[in-house]
Each structure stands twice: as C-alpha cells, then as structure tokens.
Coordinates of C-alpha atoms in Angstrom, one line a residue:
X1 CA 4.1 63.6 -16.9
X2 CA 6.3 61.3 -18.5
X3 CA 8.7 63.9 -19.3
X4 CA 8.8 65.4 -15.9
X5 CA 9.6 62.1 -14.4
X6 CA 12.0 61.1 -16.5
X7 CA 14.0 63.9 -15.9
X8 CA 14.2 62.6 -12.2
X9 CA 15.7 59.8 -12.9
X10 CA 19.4 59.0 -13.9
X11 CA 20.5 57.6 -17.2
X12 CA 21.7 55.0 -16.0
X13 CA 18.7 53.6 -13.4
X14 CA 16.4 54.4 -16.1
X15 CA 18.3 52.2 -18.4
X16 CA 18.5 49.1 -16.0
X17 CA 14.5 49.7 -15.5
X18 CA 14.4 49.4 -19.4
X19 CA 16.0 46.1 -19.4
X20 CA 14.0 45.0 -16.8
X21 CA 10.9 45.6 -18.1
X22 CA 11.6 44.5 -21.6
X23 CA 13.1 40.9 -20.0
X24 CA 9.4 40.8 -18.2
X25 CA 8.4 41.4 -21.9
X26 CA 10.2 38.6 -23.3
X27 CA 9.8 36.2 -20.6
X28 CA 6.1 36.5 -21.2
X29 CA 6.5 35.8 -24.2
X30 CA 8.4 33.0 -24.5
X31 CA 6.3 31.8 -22.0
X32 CA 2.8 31.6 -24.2
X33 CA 5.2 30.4 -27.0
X34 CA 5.9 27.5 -25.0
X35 CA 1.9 27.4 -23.5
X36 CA 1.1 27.0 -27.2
X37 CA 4.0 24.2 -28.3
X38 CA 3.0 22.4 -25.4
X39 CA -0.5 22.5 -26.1
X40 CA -0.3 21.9 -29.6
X41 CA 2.1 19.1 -29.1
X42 CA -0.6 17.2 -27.1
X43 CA -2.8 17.5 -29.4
X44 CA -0.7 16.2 -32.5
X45 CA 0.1 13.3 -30.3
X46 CA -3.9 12.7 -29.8
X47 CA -4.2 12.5 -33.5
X48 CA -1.0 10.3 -34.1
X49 CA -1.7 8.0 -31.1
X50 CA -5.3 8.6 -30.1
X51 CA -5.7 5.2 -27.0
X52 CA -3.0 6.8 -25.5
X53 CA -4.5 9.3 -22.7
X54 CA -7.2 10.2 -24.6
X55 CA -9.0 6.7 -24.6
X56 CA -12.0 8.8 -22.6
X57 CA -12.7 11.0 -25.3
X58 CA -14.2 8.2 -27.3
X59 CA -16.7 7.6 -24.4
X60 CA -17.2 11.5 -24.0
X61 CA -18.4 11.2 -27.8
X62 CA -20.5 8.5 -27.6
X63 CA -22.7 9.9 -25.0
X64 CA -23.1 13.2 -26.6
X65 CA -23.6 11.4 -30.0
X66 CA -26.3 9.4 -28.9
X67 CA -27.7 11.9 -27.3
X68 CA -28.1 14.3 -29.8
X69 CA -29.1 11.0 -31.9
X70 CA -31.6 9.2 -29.7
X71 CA -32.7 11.8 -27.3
X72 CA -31.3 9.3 -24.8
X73 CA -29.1 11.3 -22.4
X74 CA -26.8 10.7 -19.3
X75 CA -28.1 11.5 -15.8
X76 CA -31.4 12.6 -17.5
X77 CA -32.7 9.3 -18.2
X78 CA -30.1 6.5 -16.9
X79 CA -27.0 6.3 -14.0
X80 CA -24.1 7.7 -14.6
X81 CA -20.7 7.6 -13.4
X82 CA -19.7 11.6 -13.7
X83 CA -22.2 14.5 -11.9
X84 CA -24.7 16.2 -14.2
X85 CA -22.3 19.2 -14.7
X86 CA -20.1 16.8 -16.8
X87 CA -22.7 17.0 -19.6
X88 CA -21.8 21.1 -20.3
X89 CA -17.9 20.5 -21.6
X90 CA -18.5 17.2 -23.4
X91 CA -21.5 18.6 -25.0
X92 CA -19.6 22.1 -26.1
X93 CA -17.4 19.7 -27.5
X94 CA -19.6 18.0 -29.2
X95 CA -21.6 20.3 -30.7
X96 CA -18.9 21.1 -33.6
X97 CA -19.4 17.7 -35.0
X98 CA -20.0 14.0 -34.7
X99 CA -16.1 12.8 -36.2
X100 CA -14.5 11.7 -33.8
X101 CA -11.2 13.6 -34.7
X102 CA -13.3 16.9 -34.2
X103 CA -14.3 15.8 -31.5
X104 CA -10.8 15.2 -29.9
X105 CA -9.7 18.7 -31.6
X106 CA -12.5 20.6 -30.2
X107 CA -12.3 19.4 -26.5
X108 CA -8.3 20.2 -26.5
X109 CA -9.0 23.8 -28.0
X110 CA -11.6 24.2 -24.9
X111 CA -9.1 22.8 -22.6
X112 CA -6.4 25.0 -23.8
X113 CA -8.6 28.1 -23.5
X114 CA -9.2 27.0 -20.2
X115 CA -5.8 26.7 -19.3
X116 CA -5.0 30.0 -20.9
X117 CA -7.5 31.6 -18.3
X118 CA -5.8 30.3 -15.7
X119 CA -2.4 31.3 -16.8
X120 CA -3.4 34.9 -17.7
X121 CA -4.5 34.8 -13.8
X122 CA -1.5 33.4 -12.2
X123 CA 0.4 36.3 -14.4
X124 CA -1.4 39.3 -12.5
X125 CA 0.0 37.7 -9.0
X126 CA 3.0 38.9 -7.0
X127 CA 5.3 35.8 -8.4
X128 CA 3.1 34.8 -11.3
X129 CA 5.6 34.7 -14.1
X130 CA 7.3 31.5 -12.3
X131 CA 3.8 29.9 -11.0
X132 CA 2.9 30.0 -15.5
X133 CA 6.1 28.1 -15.7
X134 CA 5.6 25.9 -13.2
X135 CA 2.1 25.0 -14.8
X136 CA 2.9 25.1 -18.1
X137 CA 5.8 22.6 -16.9
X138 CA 3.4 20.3 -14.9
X139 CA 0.7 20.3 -18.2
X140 CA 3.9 19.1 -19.9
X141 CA 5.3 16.7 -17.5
X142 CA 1.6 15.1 -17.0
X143 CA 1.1 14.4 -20.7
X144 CA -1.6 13.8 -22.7
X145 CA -4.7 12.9 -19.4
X146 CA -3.3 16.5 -18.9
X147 CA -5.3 17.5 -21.6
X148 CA -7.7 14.6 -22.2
X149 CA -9.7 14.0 -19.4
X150 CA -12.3 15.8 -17.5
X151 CA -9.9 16.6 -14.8
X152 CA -8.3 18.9 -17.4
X153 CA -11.6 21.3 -17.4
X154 CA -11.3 21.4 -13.5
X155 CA -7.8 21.7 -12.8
X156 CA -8.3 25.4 -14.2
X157 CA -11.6 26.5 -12.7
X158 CA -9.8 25.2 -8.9
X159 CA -7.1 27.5 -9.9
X160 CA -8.9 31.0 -10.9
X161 CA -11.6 29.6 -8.0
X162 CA -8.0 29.8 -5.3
X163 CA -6.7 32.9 -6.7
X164 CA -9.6 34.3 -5.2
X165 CA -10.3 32.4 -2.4
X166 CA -8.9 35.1 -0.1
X167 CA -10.3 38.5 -1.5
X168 CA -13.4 37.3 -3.4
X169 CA -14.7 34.0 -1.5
X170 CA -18.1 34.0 -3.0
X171 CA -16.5 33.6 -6.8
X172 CA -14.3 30.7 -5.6
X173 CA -17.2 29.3 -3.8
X174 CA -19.0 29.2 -7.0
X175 CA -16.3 28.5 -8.9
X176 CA -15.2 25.4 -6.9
X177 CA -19.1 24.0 -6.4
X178 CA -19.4 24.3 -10.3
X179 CA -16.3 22.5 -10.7
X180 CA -17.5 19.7 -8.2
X181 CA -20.6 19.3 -10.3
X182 CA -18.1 17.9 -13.0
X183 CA -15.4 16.3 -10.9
X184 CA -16.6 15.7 -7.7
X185 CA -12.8 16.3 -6.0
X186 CA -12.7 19.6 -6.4
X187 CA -15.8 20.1 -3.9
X188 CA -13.1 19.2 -1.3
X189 CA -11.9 22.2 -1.2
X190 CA -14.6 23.6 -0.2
X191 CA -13.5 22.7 3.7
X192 CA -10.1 24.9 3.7
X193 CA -12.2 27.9 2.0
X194 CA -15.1 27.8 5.2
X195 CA -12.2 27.4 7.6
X196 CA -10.4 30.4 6.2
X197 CA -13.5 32.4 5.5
X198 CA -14.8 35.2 8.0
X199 CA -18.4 34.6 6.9
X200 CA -19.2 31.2 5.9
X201 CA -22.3 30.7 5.9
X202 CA -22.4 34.0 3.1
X203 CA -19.7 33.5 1.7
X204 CA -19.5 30.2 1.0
X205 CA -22.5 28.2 1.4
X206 CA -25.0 30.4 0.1
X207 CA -22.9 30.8 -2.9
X208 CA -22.4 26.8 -3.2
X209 CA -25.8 26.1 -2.5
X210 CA -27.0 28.9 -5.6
X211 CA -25.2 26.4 -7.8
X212 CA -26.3 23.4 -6.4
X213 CA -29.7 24.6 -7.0
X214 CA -29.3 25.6 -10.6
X215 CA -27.4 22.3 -11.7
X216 CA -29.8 20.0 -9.4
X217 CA -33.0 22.1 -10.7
X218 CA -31.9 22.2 -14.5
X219 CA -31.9 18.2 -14.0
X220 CA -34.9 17.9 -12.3
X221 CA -36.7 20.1 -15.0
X222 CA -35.7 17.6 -17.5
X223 CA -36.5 14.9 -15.7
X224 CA -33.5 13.3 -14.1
X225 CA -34.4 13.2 -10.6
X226 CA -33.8 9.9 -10.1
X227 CA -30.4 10.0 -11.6
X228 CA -29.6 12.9 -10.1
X229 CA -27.5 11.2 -7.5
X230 CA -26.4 8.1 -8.9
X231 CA -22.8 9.2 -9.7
X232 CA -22.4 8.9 -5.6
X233 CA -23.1 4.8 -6.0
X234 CA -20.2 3.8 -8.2
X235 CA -17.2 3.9 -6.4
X236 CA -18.7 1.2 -3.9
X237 CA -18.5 -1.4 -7.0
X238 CA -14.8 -0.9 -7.5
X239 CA -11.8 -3.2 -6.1
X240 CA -8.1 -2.0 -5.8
X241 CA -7.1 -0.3 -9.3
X242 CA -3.6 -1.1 -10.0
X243 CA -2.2 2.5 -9.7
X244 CA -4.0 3.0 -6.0
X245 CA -1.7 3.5 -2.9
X246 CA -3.2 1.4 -1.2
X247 CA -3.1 -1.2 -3.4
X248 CA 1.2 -1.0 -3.4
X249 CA 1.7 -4.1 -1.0
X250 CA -0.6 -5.9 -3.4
X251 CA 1.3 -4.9 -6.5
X252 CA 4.7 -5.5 -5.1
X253 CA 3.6 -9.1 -3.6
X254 CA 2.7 -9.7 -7.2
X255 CA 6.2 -9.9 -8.0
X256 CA 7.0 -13.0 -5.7
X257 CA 3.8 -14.7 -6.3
X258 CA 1.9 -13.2 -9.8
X259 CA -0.8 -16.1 -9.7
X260 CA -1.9 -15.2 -6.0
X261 CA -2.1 -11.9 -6.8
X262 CA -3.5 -11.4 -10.4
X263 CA -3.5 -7.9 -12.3
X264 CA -7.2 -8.5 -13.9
X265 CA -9.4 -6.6 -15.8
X266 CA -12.4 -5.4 -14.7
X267 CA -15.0 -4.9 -17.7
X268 CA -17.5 -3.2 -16.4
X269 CA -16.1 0.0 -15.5
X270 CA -13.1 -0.2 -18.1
X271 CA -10.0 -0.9 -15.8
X272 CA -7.3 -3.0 -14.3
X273 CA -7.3 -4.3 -10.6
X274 CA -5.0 -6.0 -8.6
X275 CA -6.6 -9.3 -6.6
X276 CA -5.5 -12.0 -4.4
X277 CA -5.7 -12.7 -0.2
X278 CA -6.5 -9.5 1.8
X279 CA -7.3 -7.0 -0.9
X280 CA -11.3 -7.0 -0.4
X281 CA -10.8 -6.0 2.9
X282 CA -8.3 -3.3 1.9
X283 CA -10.7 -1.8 -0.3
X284 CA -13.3 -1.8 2.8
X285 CA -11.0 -0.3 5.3
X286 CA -10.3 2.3 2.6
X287 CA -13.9 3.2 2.1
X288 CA -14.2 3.9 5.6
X289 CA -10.5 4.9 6.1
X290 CA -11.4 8.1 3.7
X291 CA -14.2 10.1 5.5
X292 CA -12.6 9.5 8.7
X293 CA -9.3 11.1 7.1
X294 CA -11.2 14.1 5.6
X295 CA -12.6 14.2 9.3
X296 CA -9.1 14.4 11.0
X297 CA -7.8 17.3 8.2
X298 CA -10.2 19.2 9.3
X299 CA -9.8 18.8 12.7
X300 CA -5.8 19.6 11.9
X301 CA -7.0 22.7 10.0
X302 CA -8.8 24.3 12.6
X303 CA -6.8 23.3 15.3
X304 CA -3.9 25.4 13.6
X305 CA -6.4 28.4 12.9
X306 CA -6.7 28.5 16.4
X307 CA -3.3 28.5 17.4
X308 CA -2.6 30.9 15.3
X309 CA -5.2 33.3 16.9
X310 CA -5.9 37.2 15.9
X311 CA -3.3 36.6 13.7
X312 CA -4.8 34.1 10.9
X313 CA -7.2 36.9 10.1
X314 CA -4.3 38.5 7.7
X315 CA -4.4 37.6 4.5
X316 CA -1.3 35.6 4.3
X317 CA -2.7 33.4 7.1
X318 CA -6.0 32.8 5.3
X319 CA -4.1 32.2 2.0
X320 CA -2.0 29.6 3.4
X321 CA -4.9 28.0 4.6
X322 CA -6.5 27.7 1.3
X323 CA -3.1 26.6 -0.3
X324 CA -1.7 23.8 2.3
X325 CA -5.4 22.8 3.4
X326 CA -6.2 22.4 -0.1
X327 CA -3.5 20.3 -0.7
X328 CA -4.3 18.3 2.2
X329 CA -7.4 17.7 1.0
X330 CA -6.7 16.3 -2.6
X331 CA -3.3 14.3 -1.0
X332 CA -5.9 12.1 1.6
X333 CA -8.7 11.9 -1.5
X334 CA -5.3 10.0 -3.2
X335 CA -3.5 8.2 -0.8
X336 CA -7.0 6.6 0.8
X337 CA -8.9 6.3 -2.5
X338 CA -8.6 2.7 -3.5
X339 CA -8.9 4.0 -7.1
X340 CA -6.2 5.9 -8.8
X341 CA -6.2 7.2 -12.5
X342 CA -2.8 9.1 -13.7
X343 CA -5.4 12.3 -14.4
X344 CA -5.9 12.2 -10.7
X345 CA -2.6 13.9 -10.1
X346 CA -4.1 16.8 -11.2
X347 CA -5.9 17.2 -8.4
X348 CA -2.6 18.6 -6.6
X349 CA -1.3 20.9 -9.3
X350 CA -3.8 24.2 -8.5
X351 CA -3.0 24.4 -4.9
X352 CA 1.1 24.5 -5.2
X353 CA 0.4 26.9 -9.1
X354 CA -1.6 29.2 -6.6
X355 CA 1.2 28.9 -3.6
X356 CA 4.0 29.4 -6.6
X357 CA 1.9 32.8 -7.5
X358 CA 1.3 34.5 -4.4
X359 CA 5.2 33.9 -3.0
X360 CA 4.5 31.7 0.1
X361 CA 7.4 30.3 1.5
X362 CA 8.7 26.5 1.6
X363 CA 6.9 25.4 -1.5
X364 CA 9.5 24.9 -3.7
X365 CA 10.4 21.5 -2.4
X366 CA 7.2 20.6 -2.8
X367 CA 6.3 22.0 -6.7
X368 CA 9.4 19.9 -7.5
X369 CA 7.9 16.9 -6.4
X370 CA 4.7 17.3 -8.0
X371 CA 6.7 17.8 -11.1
X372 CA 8.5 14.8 -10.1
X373 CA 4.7 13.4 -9.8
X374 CA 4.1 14.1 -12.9
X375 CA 6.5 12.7 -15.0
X376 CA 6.7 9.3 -13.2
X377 CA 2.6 9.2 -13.8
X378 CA 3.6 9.9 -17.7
X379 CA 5.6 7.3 -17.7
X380 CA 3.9 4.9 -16.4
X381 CA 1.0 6.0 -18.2
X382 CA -0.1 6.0 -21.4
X383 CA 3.6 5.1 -22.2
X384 CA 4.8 2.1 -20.2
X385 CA 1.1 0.8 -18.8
X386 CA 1.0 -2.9 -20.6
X387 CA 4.6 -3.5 -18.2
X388 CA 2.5 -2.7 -15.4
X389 CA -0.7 -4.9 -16.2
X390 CA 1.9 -7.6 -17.2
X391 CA 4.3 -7.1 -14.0
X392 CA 7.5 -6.1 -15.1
X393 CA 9.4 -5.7 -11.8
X394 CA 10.7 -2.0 -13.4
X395 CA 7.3 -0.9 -13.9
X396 CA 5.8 -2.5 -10.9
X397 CA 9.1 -0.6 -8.3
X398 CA 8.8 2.6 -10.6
X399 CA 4.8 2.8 -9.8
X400 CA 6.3 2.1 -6.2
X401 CA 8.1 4.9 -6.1
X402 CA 5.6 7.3 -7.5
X403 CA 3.1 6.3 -4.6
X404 CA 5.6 6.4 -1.8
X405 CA 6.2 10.3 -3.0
X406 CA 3.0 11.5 -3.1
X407 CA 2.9 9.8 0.8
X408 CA 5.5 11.7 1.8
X409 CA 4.0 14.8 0.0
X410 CA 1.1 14.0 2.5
X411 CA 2.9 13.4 5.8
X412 CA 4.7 17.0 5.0
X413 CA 1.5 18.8 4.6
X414 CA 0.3 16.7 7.9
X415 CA 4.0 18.2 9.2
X416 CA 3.2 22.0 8.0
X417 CA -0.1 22.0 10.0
X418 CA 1.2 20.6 13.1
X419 CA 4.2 23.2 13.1
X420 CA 3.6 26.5 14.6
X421 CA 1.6 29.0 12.6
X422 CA 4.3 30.9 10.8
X423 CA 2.7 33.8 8.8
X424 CA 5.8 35.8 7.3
X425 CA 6.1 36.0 3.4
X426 CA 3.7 37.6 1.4
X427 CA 0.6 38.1 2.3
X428 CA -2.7 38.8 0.4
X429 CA -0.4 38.6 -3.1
X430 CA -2.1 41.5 -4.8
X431 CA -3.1 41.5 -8.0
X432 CA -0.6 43.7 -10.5
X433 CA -3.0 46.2 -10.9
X434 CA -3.7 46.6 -7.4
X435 CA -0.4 46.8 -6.9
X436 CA 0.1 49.5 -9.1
X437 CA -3.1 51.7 -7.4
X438 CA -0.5 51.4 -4.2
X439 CA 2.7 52.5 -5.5
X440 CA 0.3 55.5 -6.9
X441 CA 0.2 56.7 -3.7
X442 CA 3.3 55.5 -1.9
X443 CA 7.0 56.7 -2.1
X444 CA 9.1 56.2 -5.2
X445 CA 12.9 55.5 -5.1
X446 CA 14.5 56.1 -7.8
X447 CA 14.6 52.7 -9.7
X448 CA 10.7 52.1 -8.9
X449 CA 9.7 55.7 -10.8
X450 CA 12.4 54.7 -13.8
X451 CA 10.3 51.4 -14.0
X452 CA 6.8 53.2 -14.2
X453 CA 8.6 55.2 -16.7
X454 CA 9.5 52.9 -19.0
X455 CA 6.5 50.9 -18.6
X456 CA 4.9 53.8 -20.4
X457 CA 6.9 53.0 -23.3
X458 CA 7.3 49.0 -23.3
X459 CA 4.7 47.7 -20.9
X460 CA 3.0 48.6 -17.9
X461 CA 2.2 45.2 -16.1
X462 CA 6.0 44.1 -16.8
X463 CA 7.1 46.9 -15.1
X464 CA 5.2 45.4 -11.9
X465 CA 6.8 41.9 -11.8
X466 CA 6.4 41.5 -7.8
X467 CA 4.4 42.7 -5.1
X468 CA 6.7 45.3 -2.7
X469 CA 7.7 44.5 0.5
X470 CA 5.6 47.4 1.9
X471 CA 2.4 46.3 0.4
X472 CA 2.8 42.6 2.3
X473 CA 3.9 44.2 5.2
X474 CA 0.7 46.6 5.6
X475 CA -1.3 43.3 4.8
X476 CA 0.5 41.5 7.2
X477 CA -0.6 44.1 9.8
X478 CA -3.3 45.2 9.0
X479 CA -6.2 44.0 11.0
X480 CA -10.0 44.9 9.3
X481 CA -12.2 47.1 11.1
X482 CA -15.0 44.4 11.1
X483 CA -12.7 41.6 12.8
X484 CA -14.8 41.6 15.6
X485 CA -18.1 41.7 13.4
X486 CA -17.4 38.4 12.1
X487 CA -19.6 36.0 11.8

C-alpha cells in the first residue's frame, strides 16, 4: 500500500512531507529532553537548597513518619488542614523510606510522572506540541513549589480531567472530584463542566458523588468521621497573608508607615501576615466577598450559554466553556482569597495548557501572562521572600505588580464572557488518532497522502501535527441527534 501511494505522489511533496514529519520528530524530542532537564534541575536544587519551595515536604514526611510510627494518622484520628485524599501521594511517597532526602526524591519522581501524563496528553491534541511547551515553560518559570507542593499532584490530574471534559465528562468528573479530595480548588471546576455538560446530573454528579463516597467511606471505615470535615474550618483562623490580593493596599501602606502596618508571623499555621487598621475587616469582607463571586461566575457563565443558544452545543462552544469558565473560577478563588501561596498560581496553568492544546483563539495574550505570573511568583518566592517579610520597597512594588496582573487576567476573562458568544476556531480538538480515523475516510491532496507516507517510515502521530480544517468545521456543524433528548 505503501508502494502504491507513493507512487502518487511527486518527489518533491513527498520530500517536504519527510521533513515535516521528521521536524515533528525532533521537536518531540527535544521537547522531553527539556521535560527531563527541567525536572531534574528542580530536583538538584531541592537537594542543594532544600527550605527553598520545598519547606512542605518536611511536614509531608512527618505525618507519614509518624504514622507509620505511632499508628497516629491525619484526618483518621485528629484535624487536619488538607482533605483526606492528601494522605494517598504523601504516603506513596513515603513508603520508599523514612530519610528525608528519599523522601524529597521520591515525591519529585511521582510528580514528574505525573507531569509526564499530562504532557503525553496535551501531545495527542490538535496544537499539542506548543501547549507541552508552554507547560514545560510554566513548570520552569514557577520553580521549585512547581514541583514541591501538593498543588503539583493536582495541576496534572485538572489537566488530563479538561482534556476530556468535552468528549468524556464522566472521567473528568472523577478526575477533577479526586483531585478536590487533595486540593480542594480543583473542585471548582466542577461548575464550568455541569454548565457545559448535556447531562449533568449523569455525567457529572453521579460520577463526583462515586468518589465522594469512596474517599468519605474509606475514612469512615477507619474511623475518621469526625475529622472527616475538618479541613473546611481552617481558613476561618487565617488573617491577610502577605502575598494575598487583597492584602496589596496593606502591603504597600507598609511602606510609608512599617510600624502601623507590621509584616508578622503567624506560628500556628507556618506563615507571614500583614496587620495594622482595617485589615480584620478586609479579611471578613473577603470571606464573604468569595462565595458571592463564585455565585456571580456562574451566573456570567450561564448567562453566555444562553446567548449563545443551539449553538453552544458544538464542541468548540462547550470547550471554551470549560477553558475560560475554568479560568474564571481559579482567578476569583485568587484574587478574593485572603490567603495566597506562590503554589497557588498553579491553579491557572491547566485551563490556558488545555486552551494552548485544542487551538482556541485569543489565548495567547493570556499564556504570556501566566508565564509572566510565574516568574514574578519565583522571584518573589523562594528567592527574594525575606525582602518581602522585611519591606524592601522593590520587593514590596514587584509583589505589586504580580497581583495587579493576575486582576487584570480576571477582568479579561469577566470581558470574554460578557462579549458575544464567538465560536469559530477549532472545535472538539480531536485527539491525533481520531484524527487520523477521519483523514481514513476523507480526501487526500497530495501533500496530506505524502505525509501518511512517510509517517510509515519515520512516525505516524508526527505526521498528524494539527487537526484539519474540515474536521473542525464538521464539528462546528454538526448538531447530535439527541440535542433535543438532553437532559
């Protein structure tokens, strides 16, 4: 078959498709080359300069230690600050060996074959080559809570969980609910996924509530029912950490008057806050100011699903209601969350990775400014954090800056929604090998059949580096026979 198509085909096309697919080749490559140097680089600077980012880990090891140790564990027999699904990475980590290096060696190997999941994924979408990138670049740019914090084992479950949001809603229900059981932000995103699902109640909840019951019964089987819960009571205790938008007018004030508004440390749950006239109340109005935001995203959400009518059925539609509504979602738990740790910028990263992958338009802008983000939240911290608890006016105007961007990421999201519904671009951003069961069938020019060709010889998902035009356009149109069966 080979033979016959290549005699089809010009010299010349079938040259240029060779090249083509042996750049997709070496791209891919050089892009797990620099997955692994990145990666590996982390980790050398968590054994070189352990405090800095992966300060955690020690606390992550302690549990686990003294569990194993005194049969004393968290959320089975005291409060803790983290939901019982926390236990299952810090204990996978801990089962290798009590040293504390081990430890730290063993939780960035799961990391990193967590992050390699989620790579391999974004690689089978439409643009995934440049989405890798773009999250290889943000793992980079993030720095070492990247990699050492429990937000690192969520970041890539909420991206395979958004990859499939669209297709398979049931697996990113589960995926996203499990997640939530270890970070609770993830669980937000749980609102965009109903909104853009046909059958919610199916769909989604049964599949969320299937996990709730097997992480809430496992606890209650070993006796943790009255701690089941208790990670829900902390945040009331806090004041306004340093990093927190809303604590900016407090930080800056400091400047002009440092002994009215102190940068003190709070012992009890192991970080800094920023005090003086004004910033209880702050933290109150932001306690309530949160639920009532979450409130009016949805509200935005499905105000724009309605104005967008038959036509947010499609798959590009629904896809760009998980993206933006997800990054909604995470932006409002940020900017109203009167605490802010640098691992928290995470929390934006899947959304725009998953955006990048499937080709939606007008995210660039905004995966620059995540980057952007990102290395201003390096910076800051673990690098630069002792000028910020002292006040140097630098730190103090950088840290400025950093939450007066991710505002702005915010009120261009708000923007986005309140725009009308514009659903060109890429649609459902097929998979690679999906894509290549409709080219099967489909017509060939004459550089698309030298392509298939060569992939026979080099390799046959580089020779499928984007979705065609004609499968986003049948997506685009096409409207499913049960539409009107939807529940």
């Amino acid at each position: 078959m080979s033979s016959l198509l290549t005699g089809l085909v010009p010299e010349p096309v079938r040259a240029r498709a060779g090249q083509v697919a042996r750049s997709a080749g070496a791209s891919r490559a050089w892009l797990w080359t620099t997955f692994a140097v990145v990666h590996g680089g982390l980790l050398v600077v968590g054994l070189v300069n352990r405090p800095g980012g992966y300060g955690d880990l020690a606390l992550y090891r302690r549990w686990i230690v003294d569990g194993f140790a005194t049969g004393w564990w968290p959320v089975l027999d005291f409060d803790w600050v983290y939901p019982a699904g926390a236990l299952v990475p810090m204990t996978v980590a801990g089962l290798v060996s009590g040293s504390a290096v081990v430890f730290l060696i063993a939780w960035i190997l799961l990391v990193t074959g967590l992050n390699a999941l989620a790579v391999g994924a974004l690689l089978r979408r439409s643009r995934g080559l440049t989405a890798a990138w773009w999250w290889v670049g943000f793992i980079a740019f993030l720095g070492p809570v990247a990699l050492g914090r429990l937000d690192a084992v969520v970041a890539p479950l909420v991206i395979l969980a958004l990859l499939r949001a669209v297709d398979h809603p049931r697996t990113a229900s589960a995926l996203l609910t499990a997640a939530a059981w270890i970070k609770v932000a993830p669980g937000a995103l749980m609102l965009p996924l109903v909104i853009a699902s046909r059958r919610p109640w199916r769909d989604v909840v049964l599949p969320a509530a299937a996990v709730c019951l097997v992480v809430a019964g496992s606890v209650v089987a070993l006796g943790g029912t009255d701690h089941l819960a208790s990670f829900l009571a902390e945040q009331g205790e806090r004041g306004l950490q340093l990093e927190a938008v809303g604590a900016t007018p407090w930080m800056l004030a400091g400047l002009l008057a440092p002994d009215t508004f102190p940068r003190l440390y709070n012992r009890q749950i192991i970080t800094y806050e920023v005090h003086g006239p004004g910033t209880p109340a702050a933290g109150t109005f932001l306690d309530v100011a949160l639920p009532i935001a979450i409130a009016g995203a949805v509200a935005l959400m499905i105000a724009w699903r309605v104005r967008a009518g038959r036509r947010f059925w499609t798959p590009a539609a629904r896809l760009q209601m998980v993206t933006h509504g997800g990054l909604l979602v995470v932006l409002i738990l940020l900017v109203t969350n009167k605490v802010f740790s640098p691992q928290f910028v995470g929390w934006i990263a899947p959304p725009v990775a998953v955006a990048l992958a499937c080709g939606l338009r007008e995210w660039r802008r905004t995966a620059a400014a995540v980057l952007a983000v990102a290395f201003v939240t390096q910076f800051i911290f673990p690098w630069s954090y002792p000028a910020l608890v002292y006040g140097v006016p630098g730190m103090t105007l950088t840290l400025a800056a950093r939450n007066l961007l991710i505002v702005w990421l915010l009120i261009e999201v708000v923007r986005w929604f309140l725009r009308k519904p514009e659903l060109g671009g890429p649609a459902a951003a097929p998979e690679r090998d999906e894509v290549a069961e409709g080219r099967a069938g489909a017509e060939h020019d004459a550089v698309a059949v030298a392509v298939a060709v060569e992939a026979v010889d080099v390799d046959e998902d580089d020779a499928t580096a984007e979705c065609p035009e004609r499968d986003a356009r049948a997506s685009r149109d096409e409207q499913p026979a049960g539409s009107a069966r939807a529940s």
